[in-house]
CSV table of C-alpha atoms in Angstrom, one decimal:
chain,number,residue,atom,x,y,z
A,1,UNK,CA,-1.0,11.9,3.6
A,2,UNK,CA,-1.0,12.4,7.3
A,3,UNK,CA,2.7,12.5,8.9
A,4,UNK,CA,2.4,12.0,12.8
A,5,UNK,CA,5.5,12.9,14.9
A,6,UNK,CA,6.0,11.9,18.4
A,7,UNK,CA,8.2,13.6,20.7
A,8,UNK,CA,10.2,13.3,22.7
A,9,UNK,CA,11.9,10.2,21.0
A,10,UNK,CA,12.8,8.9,24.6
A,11,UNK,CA,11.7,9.6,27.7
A,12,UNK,CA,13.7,9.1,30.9
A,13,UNK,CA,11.0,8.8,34.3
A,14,UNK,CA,11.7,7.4,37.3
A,15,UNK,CA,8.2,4.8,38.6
A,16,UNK,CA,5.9,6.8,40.6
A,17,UNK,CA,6.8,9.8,38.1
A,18,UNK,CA,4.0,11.0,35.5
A,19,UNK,CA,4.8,10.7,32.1
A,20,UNK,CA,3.6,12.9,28.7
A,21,UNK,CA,3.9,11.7,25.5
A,22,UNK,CA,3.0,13.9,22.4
A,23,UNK,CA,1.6,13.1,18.7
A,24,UNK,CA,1.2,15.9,16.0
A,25,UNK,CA,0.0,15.6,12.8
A,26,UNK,CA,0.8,17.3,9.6
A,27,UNK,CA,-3.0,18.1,8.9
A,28,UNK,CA,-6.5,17.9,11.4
A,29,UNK,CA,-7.0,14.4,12.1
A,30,UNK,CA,-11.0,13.6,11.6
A,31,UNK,CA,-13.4,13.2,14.3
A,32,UNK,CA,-10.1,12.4,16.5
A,33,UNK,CA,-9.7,9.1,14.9
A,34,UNK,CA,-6.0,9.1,17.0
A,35,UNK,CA,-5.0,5.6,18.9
A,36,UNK,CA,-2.2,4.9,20.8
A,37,UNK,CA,-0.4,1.1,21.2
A,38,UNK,CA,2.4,0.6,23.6
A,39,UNK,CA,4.9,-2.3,23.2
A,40,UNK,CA,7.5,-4.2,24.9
A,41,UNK,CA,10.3,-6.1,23.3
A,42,UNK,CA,9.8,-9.4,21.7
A,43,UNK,CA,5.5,-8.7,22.1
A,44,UNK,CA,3.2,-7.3,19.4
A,45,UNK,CA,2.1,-4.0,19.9
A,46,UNK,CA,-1.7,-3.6,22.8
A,47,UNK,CA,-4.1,-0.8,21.8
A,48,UNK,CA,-3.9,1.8,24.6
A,49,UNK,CA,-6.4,4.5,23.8
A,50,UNK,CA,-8.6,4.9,20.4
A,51,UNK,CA,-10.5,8.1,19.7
A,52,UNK,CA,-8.3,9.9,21.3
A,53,UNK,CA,-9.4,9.5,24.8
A,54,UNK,CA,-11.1,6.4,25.4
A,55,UNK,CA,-9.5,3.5,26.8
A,56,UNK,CA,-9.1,-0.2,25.8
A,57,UNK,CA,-10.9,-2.8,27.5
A,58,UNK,CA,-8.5,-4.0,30.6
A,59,UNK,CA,-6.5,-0.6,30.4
A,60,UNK,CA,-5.9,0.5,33.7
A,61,UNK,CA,-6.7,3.9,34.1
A,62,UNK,CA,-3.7,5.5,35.0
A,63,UNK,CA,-3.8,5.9,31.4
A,64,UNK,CA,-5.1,8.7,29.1
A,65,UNK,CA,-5.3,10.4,26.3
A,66,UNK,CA,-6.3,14.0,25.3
A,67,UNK,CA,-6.2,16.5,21.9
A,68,UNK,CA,-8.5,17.0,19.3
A,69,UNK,CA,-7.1,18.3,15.8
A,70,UNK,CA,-3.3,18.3,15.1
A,71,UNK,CA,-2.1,17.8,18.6
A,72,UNK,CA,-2.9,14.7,21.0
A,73,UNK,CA,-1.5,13.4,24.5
A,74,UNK,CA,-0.7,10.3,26.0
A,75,UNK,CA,-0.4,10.4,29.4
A,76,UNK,CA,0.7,8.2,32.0
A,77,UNK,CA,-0.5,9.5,35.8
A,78,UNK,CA,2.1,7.4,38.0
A,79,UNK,CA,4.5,5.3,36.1
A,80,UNK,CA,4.8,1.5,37.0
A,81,UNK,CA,7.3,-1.0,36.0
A,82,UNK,CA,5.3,-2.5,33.6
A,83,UNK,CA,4.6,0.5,31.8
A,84,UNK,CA,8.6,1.0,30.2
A,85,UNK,CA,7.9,0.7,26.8
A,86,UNK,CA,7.8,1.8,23.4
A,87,UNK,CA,4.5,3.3,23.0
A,88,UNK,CA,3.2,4.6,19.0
A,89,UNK,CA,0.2,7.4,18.0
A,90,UNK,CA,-1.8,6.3,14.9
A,91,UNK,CA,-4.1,7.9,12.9
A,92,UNK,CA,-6.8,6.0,11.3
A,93,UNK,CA,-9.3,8.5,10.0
A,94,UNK,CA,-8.1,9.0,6.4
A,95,UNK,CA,-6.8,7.5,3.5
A,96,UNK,CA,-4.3,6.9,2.4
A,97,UNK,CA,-3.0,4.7,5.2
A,98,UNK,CA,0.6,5.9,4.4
A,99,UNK,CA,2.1,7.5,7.4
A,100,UNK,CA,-0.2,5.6,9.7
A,101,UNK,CA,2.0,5.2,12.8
A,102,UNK,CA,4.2,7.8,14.4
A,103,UNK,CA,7.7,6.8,14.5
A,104,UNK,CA,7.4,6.2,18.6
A,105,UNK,CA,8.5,7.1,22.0
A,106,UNK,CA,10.8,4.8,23.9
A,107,UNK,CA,9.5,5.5,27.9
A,108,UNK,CA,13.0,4.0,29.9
A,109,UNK,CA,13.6,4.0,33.6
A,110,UNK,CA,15.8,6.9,34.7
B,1,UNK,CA,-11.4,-15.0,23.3
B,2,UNK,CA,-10.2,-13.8,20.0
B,3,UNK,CA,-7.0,-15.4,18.6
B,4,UNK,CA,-4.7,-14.4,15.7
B,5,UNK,CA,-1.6,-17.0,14.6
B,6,UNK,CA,0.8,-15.8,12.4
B,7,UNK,CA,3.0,-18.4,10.4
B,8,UNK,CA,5.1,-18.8,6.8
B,9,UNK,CA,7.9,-16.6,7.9
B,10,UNK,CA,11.4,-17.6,7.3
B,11,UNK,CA,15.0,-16.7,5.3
B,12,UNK,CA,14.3,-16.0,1.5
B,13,UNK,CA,16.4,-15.0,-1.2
B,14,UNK,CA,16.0,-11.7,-2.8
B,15,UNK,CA,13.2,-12.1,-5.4
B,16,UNK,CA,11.8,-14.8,-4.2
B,17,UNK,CA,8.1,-15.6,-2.7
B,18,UNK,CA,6.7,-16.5,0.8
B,19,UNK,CA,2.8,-16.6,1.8
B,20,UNK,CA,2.4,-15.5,5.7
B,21,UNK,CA,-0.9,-16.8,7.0
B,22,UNK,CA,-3.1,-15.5,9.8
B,23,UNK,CA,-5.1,-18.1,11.9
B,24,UNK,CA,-8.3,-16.2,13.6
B,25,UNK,CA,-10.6,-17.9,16.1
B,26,UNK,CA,-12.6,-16.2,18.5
B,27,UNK,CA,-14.4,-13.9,15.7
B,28,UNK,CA,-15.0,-14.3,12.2
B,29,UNK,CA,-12.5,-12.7,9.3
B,30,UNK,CA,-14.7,-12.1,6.7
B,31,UNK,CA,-16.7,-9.8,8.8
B,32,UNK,CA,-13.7,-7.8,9.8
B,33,UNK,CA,-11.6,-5.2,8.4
B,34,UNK,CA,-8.0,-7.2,8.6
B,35,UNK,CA,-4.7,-6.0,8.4
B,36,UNK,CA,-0.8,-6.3,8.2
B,37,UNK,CA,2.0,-4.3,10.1
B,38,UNK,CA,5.6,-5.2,9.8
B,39,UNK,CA,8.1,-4.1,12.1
B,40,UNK,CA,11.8,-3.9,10.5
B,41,UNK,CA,14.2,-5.0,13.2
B,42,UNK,CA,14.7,-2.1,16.1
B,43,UNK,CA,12.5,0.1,13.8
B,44,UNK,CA,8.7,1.4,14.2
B,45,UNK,CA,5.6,-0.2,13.0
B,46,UNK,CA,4.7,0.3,9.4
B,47,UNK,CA,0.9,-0.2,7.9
B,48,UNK,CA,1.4,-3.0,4.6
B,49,UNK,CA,-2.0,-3.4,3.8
B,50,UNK,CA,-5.7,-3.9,5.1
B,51,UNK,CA,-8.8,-6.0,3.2
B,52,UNK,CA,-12.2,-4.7,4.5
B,53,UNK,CA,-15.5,-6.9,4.8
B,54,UNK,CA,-16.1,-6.2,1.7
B,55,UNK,CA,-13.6,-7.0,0.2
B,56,UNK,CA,-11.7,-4.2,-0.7
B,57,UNK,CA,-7.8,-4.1,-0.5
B,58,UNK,CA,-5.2,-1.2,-0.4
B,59,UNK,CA,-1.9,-1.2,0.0
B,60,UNK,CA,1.1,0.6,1.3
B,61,UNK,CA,3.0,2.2,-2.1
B,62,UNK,CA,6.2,0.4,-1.0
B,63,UNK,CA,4.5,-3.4,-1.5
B,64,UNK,CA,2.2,-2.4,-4.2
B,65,UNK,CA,2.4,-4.4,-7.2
B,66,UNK,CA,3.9,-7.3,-4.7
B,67,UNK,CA,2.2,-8.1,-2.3
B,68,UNK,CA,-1.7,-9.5,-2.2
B,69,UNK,CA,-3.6,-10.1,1.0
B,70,UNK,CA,-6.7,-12.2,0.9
B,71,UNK,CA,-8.9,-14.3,2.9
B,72,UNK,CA,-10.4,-17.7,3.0
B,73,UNK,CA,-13.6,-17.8,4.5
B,74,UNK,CA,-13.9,-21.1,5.1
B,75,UNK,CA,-10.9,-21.5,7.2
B,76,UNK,CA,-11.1,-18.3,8.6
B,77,UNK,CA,-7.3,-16.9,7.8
B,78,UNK,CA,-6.0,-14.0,6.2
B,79,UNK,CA,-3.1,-14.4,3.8
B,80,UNK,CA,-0.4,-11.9,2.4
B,81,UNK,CA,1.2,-13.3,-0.7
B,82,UNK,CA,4.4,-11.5,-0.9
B,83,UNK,CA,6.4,-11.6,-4.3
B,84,UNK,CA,10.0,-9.9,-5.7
B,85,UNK,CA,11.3,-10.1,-2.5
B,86,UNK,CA,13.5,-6.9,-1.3
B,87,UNK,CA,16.4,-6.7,1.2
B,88,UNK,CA,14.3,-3.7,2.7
B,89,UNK,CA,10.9,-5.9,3.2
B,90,UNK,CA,13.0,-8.4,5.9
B,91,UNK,CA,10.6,-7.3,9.1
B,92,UNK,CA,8.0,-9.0,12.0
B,93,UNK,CA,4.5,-9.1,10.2
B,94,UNK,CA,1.5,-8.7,12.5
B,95,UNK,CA,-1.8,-9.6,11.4
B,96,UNK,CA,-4.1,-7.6,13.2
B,97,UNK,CA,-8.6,-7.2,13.3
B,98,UNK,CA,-9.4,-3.6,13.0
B,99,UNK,CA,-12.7,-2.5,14.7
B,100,UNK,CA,-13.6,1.0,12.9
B,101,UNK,CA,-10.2,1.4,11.6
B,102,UNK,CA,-8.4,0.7,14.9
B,103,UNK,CA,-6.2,-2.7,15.9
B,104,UNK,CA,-8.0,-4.1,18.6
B,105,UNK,CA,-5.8,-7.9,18.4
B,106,UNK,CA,-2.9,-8.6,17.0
B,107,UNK,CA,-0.9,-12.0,16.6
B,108,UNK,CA,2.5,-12.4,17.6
B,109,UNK,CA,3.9,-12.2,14.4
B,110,UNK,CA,6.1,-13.9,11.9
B,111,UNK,CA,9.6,-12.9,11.0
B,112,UNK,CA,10.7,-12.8,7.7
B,113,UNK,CA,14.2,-12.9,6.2
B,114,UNK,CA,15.6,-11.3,2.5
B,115,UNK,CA,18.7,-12.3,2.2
B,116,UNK,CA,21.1,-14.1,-0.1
């Protein structure tokens, strides 16, 4: 099983600030099958990035993602007010599907 | 546009049964790989279970033995059948569509109760 850990566990940025969100796994995740998902209270989670880098449809592209292996990025270039969040790394390269979902990073204004 | 509706949540006793259902328009279930996330109140998403297009199912080893999710292709929905009800499984379940293993759509989700 494949543990993800996300750090920091919240992240204080001021808009206009750039933000870096890390996800490391317990063991090489396959051909970078790494997503990310923000989410804002009361709304389901919105798929971010998949394979590591490449964006969702309708994702602006202040957004991106980076890493290859154990160790992946989420970043945010200049932070809007929309963009305060929760935001979770997911694995979905192997099985089991235990452990799918990091534990997340809450992204609050400073 | 691709649609998901979650609904069957609600308060249950411990031990008892509830069916959530999953509504899909917009793209066809059976030819999907479908799954369900629940999200325990003020905590992080957790993976319950996923039936592929071929019908295939796994689960997470804390619903196993439980909890069955299943389709109906006529009507397009995914189910989860959820039995022995546990304090620890009160959470919002998300259906989502998978597209090579990743949740492209989710619904809204339906919150579900255990308690006495």
């Amino acid at each position: 099983e494949i543990v993800l850990t996300q750090s920091p566990g919240t992240l204080s940025l001021s808009p206009g600030e750039r933000a870096t969100l890390s996800c490391r796994a317990s063991q090489s995740v396959s051909s970078s099958y790494l997503a990310w998902y923000q989410q804002k209270p009361g709304q389901a989670p919105r798929l971010l990035i998949y394979g590591a880098s490449s964006r969702a449809t309708g994702i602006p592209d202040r957004f991106s993602g980076s890493g290859s292996g154990t160790d992946f990025t989420l970043t945010i270039s200049r932070l809007e007010p929309e963009d305060f969040a929760v935001y979770y790394c997911q694995q979905y390269g192997s099985s089991p599907r235990e452990g799918t979902f990091g534990q997340g990073t809450r992204l609050e204004i400073k | 546009e691709v649609q998901l509706v979650e609904s069957g949540g609600g308060l249950i006793q411990p031990g008892g049964s509830l069916r959530l259902s999953c509504a899909a328009s917009g793209f066809t279930v059976s030819s999907n790989y479908m799954s369900w996330v629940r999200q325990a109140p003020g905590k992080g998403l957790e993976w319950v279970s996923v039936i592929y297009s071929g019908g295939s199912t796994y689960y997470a080893d804390s619903v196993k033995g439980r909890f069955t999710i299943s389709r109906d292709n006529s009507k397009n929905t995914l189910y989860l059948q959820m039995n022995s009800l546990r304090a620890e499984d009160t959470a919002v379940y998300y259906c989502a569509r998978e597209v090579q293993g990743v949740a492209t759509n989710w619904g809204q989700g339906t919150l579900v109760t255990v308690s006495s």
